[in-house]
Coordinates of C-alpha atoms and ligand atoms in Angstrom, one line a residue:
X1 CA 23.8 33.2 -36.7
X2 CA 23.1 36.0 -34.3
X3 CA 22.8 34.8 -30.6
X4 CA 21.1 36.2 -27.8
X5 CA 21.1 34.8 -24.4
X6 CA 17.9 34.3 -22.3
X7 CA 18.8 35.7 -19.0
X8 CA 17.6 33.4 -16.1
X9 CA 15.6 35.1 -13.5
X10 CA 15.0 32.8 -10.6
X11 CA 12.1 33.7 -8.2
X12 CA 12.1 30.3 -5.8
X13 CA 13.0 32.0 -2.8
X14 CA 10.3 34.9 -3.3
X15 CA 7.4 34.1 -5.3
X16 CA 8.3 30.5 -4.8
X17 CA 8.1 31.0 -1.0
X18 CA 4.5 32.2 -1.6
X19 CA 3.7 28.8 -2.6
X20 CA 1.3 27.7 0.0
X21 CA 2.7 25.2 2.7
X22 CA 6.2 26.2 1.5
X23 CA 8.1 28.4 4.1
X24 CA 11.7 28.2 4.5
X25 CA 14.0 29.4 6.8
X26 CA 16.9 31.5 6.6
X27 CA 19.8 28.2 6.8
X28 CA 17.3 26.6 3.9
X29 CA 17.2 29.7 1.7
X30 CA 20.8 29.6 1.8
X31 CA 21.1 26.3 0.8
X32 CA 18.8 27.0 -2.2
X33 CA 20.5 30.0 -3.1
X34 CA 23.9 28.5 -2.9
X35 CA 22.7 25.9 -5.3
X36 CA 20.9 28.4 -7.4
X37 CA 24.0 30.1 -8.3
X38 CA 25.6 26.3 -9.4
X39 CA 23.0 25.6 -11.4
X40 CA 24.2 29.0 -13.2
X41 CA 20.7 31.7 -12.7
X42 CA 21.3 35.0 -13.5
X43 CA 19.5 36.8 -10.9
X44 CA 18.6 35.0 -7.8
X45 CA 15.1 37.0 -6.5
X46 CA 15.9 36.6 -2.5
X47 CA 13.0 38.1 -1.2
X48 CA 10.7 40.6 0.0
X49 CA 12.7 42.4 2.7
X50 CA 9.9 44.4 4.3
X51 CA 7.2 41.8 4.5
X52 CA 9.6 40.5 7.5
X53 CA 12.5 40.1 9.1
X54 CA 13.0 37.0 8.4
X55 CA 12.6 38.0 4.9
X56 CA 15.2 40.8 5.0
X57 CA 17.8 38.9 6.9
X58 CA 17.2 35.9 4.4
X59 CA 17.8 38.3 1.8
X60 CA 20.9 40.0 3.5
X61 CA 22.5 36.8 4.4
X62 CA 22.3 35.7 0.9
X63 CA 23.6 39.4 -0.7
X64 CA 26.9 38.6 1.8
X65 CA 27.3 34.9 1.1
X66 CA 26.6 33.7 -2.5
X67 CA 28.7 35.1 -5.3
X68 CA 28.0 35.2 -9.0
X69 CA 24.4 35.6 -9.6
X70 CA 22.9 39.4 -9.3
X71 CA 21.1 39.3 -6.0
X72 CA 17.2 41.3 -6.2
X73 CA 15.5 42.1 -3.4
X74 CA 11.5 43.3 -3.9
X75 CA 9.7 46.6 -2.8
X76 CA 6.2 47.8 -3.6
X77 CA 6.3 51.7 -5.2
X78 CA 7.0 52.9 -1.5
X79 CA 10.1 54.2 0.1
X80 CA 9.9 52.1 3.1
X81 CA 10.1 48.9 0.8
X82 CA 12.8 50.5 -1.0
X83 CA 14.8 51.2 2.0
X84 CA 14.3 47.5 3.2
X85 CA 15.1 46.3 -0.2
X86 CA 18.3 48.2 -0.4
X87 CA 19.6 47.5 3.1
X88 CA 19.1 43.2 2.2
X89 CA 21.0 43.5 -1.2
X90 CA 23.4 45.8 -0.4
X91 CA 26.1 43.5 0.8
X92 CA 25.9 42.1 -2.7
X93 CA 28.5 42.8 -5.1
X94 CA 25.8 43.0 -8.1
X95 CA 22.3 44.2 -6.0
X96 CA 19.7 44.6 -7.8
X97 CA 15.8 46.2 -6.7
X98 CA 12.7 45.0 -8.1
X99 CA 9.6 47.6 -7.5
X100 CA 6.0 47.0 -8.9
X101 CA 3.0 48.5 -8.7
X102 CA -0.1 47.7 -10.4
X103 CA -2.0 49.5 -13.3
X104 CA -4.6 46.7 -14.6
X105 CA -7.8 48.4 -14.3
X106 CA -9.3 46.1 -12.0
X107 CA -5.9 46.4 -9.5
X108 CA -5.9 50.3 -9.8
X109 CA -10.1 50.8 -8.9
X110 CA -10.3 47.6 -6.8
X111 CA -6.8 47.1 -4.8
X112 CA -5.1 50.5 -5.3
X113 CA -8.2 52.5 -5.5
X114 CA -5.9 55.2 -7.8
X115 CA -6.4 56.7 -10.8
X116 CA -3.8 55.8 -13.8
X117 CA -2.2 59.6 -13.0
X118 CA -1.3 59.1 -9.7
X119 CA 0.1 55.1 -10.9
X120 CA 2.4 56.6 -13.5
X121 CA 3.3 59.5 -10.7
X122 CA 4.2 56.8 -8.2
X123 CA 5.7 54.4 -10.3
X124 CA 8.4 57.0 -11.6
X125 CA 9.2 58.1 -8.2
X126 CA 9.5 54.8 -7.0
X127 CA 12.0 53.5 -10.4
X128 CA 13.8 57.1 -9.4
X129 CA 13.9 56.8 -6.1
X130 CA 15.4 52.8 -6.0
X131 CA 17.8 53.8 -8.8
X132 CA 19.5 56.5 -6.0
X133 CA 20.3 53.5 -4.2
X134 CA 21.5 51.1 -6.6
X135 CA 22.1 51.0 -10.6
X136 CA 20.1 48.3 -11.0
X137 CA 16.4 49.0 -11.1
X138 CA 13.9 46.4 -12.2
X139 CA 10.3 47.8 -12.5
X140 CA 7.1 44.9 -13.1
X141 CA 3.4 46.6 -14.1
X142 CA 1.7 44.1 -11.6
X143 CA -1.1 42.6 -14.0
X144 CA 0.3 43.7 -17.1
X145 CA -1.8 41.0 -19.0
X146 CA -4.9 42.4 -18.3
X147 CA -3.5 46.5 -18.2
X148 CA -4.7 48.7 -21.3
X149 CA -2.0 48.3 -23.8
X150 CA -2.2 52.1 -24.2
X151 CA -1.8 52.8 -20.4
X152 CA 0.9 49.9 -20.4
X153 CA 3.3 51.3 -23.1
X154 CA 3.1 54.6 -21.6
X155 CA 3.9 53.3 -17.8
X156 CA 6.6 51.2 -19.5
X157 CA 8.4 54.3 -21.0
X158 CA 8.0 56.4 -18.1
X159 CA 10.1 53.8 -16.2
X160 CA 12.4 53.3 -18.3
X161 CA 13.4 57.5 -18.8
X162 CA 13.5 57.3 -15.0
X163 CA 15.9 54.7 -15.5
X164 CA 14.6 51.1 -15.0
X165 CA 17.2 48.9 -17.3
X166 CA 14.8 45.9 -16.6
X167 CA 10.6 46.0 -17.8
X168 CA 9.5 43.2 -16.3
X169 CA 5.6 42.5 -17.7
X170 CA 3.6 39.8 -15.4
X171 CA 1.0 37.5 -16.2
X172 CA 0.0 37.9 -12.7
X173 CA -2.8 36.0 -12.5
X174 CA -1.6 33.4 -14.8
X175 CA -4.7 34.9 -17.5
X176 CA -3.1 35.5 -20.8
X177 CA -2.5 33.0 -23.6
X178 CA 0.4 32.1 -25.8
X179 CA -1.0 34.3 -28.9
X180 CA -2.0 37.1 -26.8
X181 CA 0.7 37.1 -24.9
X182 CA 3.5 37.2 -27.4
X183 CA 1.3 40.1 -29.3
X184 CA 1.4 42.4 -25.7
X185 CA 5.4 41.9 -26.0
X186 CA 5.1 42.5 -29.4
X187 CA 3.3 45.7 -28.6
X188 CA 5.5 46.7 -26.1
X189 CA 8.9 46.4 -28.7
X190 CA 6.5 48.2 -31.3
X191 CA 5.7 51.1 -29.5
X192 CA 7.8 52.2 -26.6
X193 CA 10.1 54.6 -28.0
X194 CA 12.8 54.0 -25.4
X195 CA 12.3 50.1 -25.3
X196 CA 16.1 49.4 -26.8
X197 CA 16.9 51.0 -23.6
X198 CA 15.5 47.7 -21.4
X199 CA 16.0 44.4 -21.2
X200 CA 12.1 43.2 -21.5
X201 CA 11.2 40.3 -18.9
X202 CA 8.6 38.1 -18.5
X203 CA 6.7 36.7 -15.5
X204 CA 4.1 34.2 -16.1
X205 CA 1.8 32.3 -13.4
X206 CA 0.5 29.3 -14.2
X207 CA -3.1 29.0 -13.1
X208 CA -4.5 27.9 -17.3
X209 CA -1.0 25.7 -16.9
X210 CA 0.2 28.2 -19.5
X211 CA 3.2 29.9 -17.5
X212 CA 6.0 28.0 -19.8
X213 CA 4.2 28.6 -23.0
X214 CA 3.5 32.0 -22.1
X215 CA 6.9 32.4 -21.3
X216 CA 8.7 31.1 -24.1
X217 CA 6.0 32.8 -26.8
X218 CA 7.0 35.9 -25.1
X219 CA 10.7 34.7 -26.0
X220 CA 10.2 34.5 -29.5
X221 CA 8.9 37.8 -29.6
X222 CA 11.8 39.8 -27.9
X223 CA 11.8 39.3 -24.0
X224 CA 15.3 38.5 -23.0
X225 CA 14.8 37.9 -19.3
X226 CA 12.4 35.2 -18.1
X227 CA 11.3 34.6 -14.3
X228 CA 11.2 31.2 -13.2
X229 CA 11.0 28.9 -10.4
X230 CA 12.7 25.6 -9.6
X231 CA 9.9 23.0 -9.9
X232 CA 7.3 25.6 -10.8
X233 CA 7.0 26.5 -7.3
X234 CA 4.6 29.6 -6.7
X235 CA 1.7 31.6 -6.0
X236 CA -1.7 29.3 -6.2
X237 CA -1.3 27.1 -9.4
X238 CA 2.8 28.5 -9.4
X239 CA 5.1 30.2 -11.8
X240 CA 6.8 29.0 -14.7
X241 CA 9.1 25.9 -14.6
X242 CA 12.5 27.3 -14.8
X243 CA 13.7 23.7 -15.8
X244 CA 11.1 23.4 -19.0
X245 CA 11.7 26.8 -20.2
X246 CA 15.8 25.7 -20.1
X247 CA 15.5 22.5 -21.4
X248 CA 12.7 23.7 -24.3
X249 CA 15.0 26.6 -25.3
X250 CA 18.1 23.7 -25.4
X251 CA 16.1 21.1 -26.5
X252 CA 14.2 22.8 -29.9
X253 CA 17.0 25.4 -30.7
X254 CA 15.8 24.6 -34.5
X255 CA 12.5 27.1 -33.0
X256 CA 15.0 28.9 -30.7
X257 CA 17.4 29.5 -33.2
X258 CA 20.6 30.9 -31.7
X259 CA 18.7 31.6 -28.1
X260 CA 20.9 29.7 -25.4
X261 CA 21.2 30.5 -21.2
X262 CA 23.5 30.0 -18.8
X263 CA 22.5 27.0 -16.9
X264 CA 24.4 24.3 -16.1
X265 CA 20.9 21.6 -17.0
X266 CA 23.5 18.6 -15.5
X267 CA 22.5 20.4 -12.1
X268 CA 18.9 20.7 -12.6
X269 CA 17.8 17.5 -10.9
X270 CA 19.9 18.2 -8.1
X271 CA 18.2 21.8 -7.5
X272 CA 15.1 20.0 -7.8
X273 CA 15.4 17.8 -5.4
X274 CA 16.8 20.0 -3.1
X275 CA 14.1 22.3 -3.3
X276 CA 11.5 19.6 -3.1
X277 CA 13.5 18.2 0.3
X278 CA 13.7 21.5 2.0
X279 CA 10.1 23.2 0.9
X280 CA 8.3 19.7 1.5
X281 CA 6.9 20.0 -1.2
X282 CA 6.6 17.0 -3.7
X283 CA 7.4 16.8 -7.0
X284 CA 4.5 15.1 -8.9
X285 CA 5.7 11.9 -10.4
X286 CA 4.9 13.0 -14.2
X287 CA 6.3 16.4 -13.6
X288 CA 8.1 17.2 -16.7
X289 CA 11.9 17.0 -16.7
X290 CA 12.3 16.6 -13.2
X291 CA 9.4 14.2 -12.2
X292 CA 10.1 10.7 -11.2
X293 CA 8.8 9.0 -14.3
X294 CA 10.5 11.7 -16.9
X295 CA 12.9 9.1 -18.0
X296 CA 11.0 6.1 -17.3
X297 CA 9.7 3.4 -19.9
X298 CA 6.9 1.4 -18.9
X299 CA 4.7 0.0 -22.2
X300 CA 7.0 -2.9 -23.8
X301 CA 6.7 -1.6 -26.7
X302 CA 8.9 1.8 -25.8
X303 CA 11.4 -0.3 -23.7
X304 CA 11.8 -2.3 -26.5
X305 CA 12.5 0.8 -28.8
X306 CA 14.6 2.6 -25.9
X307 CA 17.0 -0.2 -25.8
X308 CA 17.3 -0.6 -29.8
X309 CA 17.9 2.9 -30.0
X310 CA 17.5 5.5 -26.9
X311 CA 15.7 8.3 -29.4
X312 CA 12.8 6.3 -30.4
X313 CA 11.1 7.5 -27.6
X314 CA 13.5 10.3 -25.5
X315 CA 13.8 13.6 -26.7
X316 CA 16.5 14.8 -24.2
X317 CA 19.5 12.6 -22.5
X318 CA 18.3 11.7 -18.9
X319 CA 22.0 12.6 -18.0
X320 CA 21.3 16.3 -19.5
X321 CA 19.4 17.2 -16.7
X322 CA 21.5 15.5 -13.9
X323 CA 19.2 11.9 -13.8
X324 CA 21.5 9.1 -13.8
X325 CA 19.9 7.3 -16.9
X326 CA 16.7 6.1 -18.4
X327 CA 14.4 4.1 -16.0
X328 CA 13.5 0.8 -17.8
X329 CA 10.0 0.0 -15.1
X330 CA 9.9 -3.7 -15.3
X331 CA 5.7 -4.1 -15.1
X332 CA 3.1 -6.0 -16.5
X333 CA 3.3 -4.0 -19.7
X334 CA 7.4 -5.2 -20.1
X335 CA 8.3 -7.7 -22.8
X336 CA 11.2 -10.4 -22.9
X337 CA 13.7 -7.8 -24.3
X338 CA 13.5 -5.4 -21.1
X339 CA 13.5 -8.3 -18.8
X340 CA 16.6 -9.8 -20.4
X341 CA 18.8 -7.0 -20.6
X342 CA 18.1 -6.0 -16.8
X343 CA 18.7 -9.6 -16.4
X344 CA 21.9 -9.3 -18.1
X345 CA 22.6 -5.7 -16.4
X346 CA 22.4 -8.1 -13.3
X347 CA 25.1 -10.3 -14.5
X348 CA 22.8 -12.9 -14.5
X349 CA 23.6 -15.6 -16.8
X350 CA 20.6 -18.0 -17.5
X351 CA 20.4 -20.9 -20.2
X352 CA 17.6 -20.6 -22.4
X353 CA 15.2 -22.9 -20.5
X354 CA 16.1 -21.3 -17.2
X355 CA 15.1 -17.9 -18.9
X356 CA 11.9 -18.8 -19.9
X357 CA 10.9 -20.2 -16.8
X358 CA 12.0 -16.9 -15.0
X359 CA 10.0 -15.1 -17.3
X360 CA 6.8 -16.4 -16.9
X361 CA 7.9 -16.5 -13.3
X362 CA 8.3 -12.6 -13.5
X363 CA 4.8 -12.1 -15.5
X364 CA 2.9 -14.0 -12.6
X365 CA 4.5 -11.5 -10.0
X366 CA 3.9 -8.9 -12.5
X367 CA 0.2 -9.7 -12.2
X368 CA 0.4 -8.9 -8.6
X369 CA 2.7 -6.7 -8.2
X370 CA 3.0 -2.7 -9.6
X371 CA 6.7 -2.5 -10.5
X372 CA 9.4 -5.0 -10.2
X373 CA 12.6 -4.0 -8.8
X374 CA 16.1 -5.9 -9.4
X375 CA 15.2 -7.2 -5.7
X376 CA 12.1 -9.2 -6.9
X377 CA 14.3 -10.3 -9.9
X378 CA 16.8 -11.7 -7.6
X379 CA 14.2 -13.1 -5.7
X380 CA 13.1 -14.7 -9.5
X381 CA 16.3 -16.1 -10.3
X382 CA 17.2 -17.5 -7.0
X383 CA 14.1 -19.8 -7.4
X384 CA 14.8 -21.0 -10.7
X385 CA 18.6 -21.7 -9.8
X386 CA 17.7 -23.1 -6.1
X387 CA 15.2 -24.9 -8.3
X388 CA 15.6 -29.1 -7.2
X389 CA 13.2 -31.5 -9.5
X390 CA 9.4 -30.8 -8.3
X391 CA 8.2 -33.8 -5.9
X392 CA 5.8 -31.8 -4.0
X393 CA 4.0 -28.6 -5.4
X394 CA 1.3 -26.1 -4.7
X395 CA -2.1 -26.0 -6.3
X396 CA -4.3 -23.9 -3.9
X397 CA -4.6 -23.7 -0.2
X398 CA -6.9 -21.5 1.9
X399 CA -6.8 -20.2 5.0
X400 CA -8.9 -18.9 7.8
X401 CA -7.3 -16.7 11.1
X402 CA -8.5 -14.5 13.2
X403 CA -7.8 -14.0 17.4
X404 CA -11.3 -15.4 17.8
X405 CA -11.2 -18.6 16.0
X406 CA -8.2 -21.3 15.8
X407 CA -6.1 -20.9 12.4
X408 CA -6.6 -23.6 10.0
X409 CA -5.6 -24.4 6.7
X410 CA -6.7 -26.4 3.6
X411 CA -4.2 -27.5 1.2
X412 CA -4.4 -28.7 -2.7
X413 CA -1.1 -29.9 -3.9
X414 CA 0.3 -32.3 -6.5
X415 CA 2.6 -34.7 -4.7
X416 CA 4.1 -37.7 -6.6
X417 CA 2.0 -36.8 -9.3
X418 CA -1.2 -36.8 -7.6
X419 CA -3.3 -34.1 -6.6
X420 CA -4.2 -34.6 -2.8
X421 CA -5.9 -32.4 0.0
X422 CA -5.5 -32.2 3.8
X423 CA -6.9 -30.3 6.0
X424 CA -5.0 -28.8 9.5
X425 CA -5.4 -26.4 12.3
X426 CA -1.9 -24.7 13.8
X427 CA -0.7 -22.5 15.9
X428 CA -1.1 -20.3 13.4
X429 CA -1.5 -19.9 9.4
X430 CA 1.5 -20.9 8.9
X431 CA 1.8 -23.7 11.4
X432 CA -1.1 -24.9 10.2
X433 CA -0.3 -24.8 6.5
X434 CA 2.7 -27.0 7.1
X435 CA 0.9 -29.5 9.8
X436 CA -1.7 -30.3 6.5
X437 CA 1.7 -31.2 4.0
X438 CA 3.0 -33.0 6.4
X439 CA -0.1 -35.1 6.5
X440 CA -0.1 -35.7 3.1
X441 CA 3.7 -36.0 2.7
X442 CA 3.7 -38.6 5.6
X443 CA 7.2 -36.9 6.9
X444 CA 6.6 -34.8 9.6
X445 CA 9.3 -31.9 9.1
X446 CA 10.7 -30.4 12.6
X447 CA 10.5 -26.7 11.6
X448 CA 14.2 -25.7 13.2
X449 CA 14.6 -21.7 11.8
X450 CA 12.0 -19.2 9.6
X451 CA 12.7 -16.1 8.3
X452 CA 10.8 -13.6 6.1
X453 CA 11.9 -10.4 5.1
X454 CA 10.5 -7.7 2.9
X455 CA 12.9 -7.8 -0.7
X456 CA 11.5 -4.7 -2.0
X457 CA 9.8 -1.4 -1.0
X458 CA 5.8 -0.7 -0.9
X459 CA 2.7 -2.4 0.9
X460 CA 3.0 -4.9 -3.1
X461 CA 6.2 -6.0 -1.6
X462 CA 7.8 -9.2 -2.3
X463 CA 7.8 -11.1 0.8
X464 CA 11.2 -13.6 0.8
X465 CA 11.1 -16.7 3.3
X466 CA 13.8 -18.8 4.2
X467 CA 13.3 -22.0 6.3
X468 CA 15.2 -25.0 8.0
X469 CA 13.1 -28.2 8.0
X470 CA 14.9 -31.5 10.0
X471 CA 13.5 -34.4 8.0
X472 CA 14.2 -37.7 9.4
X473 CA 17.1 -36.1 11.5
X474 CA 18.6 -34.3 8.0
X475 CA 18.4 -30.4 8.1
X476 CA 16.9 -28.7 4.6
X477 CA 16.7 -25.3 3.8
X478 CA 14.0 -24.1 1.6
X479 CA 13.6 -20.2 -0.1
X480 CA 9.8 -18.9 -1.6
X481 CA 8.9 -15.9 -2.5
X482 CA 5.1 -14.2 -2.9
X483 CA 3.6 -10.9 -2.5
X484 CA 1.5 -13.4 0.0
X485 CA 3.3 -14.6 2.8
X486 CA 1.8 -17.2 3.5
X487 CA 2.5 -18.4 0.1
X488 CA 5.8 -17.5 0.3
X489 CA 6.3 -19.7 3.2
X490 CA 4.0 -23.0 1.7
X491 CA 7.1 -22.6 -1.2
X492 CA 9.6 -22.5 1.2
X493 CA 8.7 -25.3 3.1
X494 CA 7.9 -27.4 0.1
X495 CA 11.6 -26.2 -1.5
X496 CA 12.7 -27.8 1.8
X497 CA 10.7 -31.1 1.1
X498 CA 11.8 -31.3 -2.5
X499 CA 15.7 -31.2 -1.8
X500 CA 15.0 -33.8 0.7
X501 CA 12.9 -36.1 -1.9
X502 CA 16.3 -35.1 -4.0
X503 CA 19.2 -36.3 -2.0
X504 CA 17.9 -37.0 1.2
Ligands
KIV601 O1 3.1 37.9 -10.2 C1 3.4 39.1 -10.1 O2 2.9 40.0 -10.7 C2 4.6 39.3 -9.3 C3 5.2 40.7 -9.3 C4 5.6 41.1 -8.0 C5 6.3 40.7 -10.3 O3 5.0 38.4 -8.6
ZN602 ZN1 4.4 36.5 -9.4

């Protein structure tokens, strides 16, 4: 099988950068950069030298101090951006210039205000005048999508005899379609004489959320260079993903037959992230491949079919892409089988009883709460291990608190096998909530330590407390857990009571 590699042309740190909100400095970019070439790009886009000088020192510092990839800097068809652009990548060992200029109809009347004789004119000076600086010359028809196919082919081989070796055709305003836009590459290969000459590129934006198909349609149909950005990051709506168009080429070779590129994928999280962390910019949750919930299994139905046999329900190996593993969420929608084998990833060890009882435990909580983590399990478990024969135990209790009016609490439990009520004021909630047991119990507790701490993360928390009740001179400790504090503390205190009905 003939293979052809898709060369990786990643634009973070330039069109990236023009991602509203998303400035980096010159320390970050190096970072990024650094990692870039890790994770194996091609051609790391640096910049736009001229727009600042932030931007060309950016670019400079990373032409000195990252090796491998080719390092591009940008220029408009002007010598000024030319000369900016050369003096940034010229400490690189493989520089390489990118110059544009538009020929759409609508850039060239509108933007440019020039006529398509004076584009060509300028855009073979500029491709001429770049290539007397460096070898490598990239040259992108801003708006390509929407450029007359006959004014586009002709621009492209005018480049390309003044000695572009890259034809880079943007979808710059993220406009074109999969079909259309694999027919303009199409087009291009069809009927530019000198096309075997070029590599042909591709640059889509993403504002119909087509960038990736765009891309990889354009792929199919001879482009051998795509331009990409970690996370999508970009102009308005952003580029294409360089992370889906990797792990799509990878993951459905048997459409990209013999296609392959060079990136390490087992770095792609870790570029992700990074990105994400120094941009501030999040990554949406769903995000595909490097989103939060990628890898994670929610319904019980999938986690049930993830842990029979992973490829029920995952095309591509978490650990592919640099995730650690599959994401089991333990929520309402999880069945016995998930919460047994976290259980058991625990090292939990329950009898079959105990189990069921945790269970249901974990579906009440489940009610409550969004996701369970191996916290609120602990949390679980503890209570059915602590658990001591049932005396005393909750039915309902209300109460009312405020700084305006004294806190006071009404309890229903089942004690002895009864149900009873009391009714208390307290100090507080909580004082009150354990003066109206003690009422109904008959022995008063001497409350001698409390302690409540958050077990998990989010305003849903688990709230976990731990008391010390005297009883009759003997010390008791008691554990409860709740998403409601209060509750959690009524179960602590009445763990406390039921040890001391036990042995005391
Ligand atoms: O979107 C675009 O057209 C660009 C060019 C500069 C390549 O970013
Ligand atoms: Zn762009």
């Amino acid at each position: 099988m003939k293979t052809s590699k898709i060369t990786i042309f990643d634009t973070t740190l330039r069109d990236g950068e023009q991602c509203p909100g998303a400035s980096l400095n010159i320390k970050a970019k190096l970072e990024i950069a650094k990692q870039l070439a890790i994770l194996g790009v091609d051609i790391i886009e640096a910049g736009f030298p001229v727009s600042s000088p932030g931007d060309f020192e950016s670019v400079k510092t990373i032409a000195r101090n990252v090796k491998g990839p080719i390092i591009c800097g940008l220029a408009r068809s002007l010598e000024k951006d030319i000369d900016a652009a050369y003096g940034a990548v010229k400490p690189s060992a493989r520089p390489r210039i990118h110059v544009f200029l538009a020929t759409s109809k609508i850039h060239m009347k509108y933007k440019l205000k020039k006529a398509e004789d004076e584009i060509l004119r300028l855009a073979i000076a500029a491709v001429k005048y770049a290539k007397s600086k460096v070898s490598d010359v990239e040259f992108s028809p801003e708006d390509a999508s929407r450029t007359e196919r006959a004014f586009l082919y002709k621009v492209v081989e005018a480049v390309i005899a003044a000695g572009a070796g890259t034809v880079n055709i943007p979808d710059t305003v993220g406009y074109s379609t999969p079909f259309e836009f694999a027919d303009i590459i199409r087009g291009i290969r069809d009927n530019v004489p000198n096309i075997e000459r070029a590599v042909i590129s591709v640059h889509c934006h993403n504002d119909l959320g087509l960038g990736v198909s765009n891309s990889l349609a354009a792929v199919l149909n001879g482009a051998r260079q795509v331009e990409c950005t970690v996370n999508g990051l970009g102009e308005r709506a952003g580029n294409a993903s360089l992370e889906e168009i990797v792990m799509a080429i990878r993951t459905r070779s048997d459409i990209f037959k013999g296609f392959y590129t060079d990136i390490n994928t087992k770095e792609i999280y870790k570029s992700s992230r990074l990105v994400s962390k120094l941009t501030g910019m999040p990554v949406q949750p769903n995000k595909a491949i490097v989103g939060a919930n990628a890898f994670a299994h929610e319904s019980g139905i999938h986690q049930d079919g993830v842990l029979k046999e992973r490829i029920t329900y995952e095309i591509m190996k978490p650990e592919d892409v640099g995730f650690e593993e599959s994401k089991i969420v333990l929520g309402k929608h999880s069945g016995r089988h998930a919460f047994y084998a976290r259980l058991k990833k625990l090292g939990v060890d329950l009898k079959k009883a105990e189990l069921d009882k945790a269970f249901e435990r974990f579906k009440e909580l489940a009610d409550k709460k969004k996701e369970i983590f191996d916290e609120d399990l602990e949390a679980i478990i503890g209570e059915e291990m602590l658990k001591v024969p049932e005396k005393i135990r909750l039915v309902h209790f209300d109460i009312t608190s405020g700084d305006r009016i004294k806190p006071t609490a009404r309890i229903t439990i089942k004690y002895s096998g009864k149900i009873m009520e009391s009714c208390s004021t307290g100090d507080g909630p909580v004082d009150a909530c354990y003066k109206a047991i003690d009422r109904i119990t008959g022995i008063p507790g001497k409350l001698m330590d409390y302690q409540i701490h958050s077990v998990t993360r989010g305003k849903d928390a688990l709230g976990e407390v731990s008391v010390k009740v005297e009883f009759k001179g003997k010390m008791f400790s008691g554990r409860g857990a709740s998403t409601d504090i209060i509750e959690a503390s009524i179960k602590a205190y009445m763990n406390a009571i039921n040890k001391h009905a036990t042995c005391g």
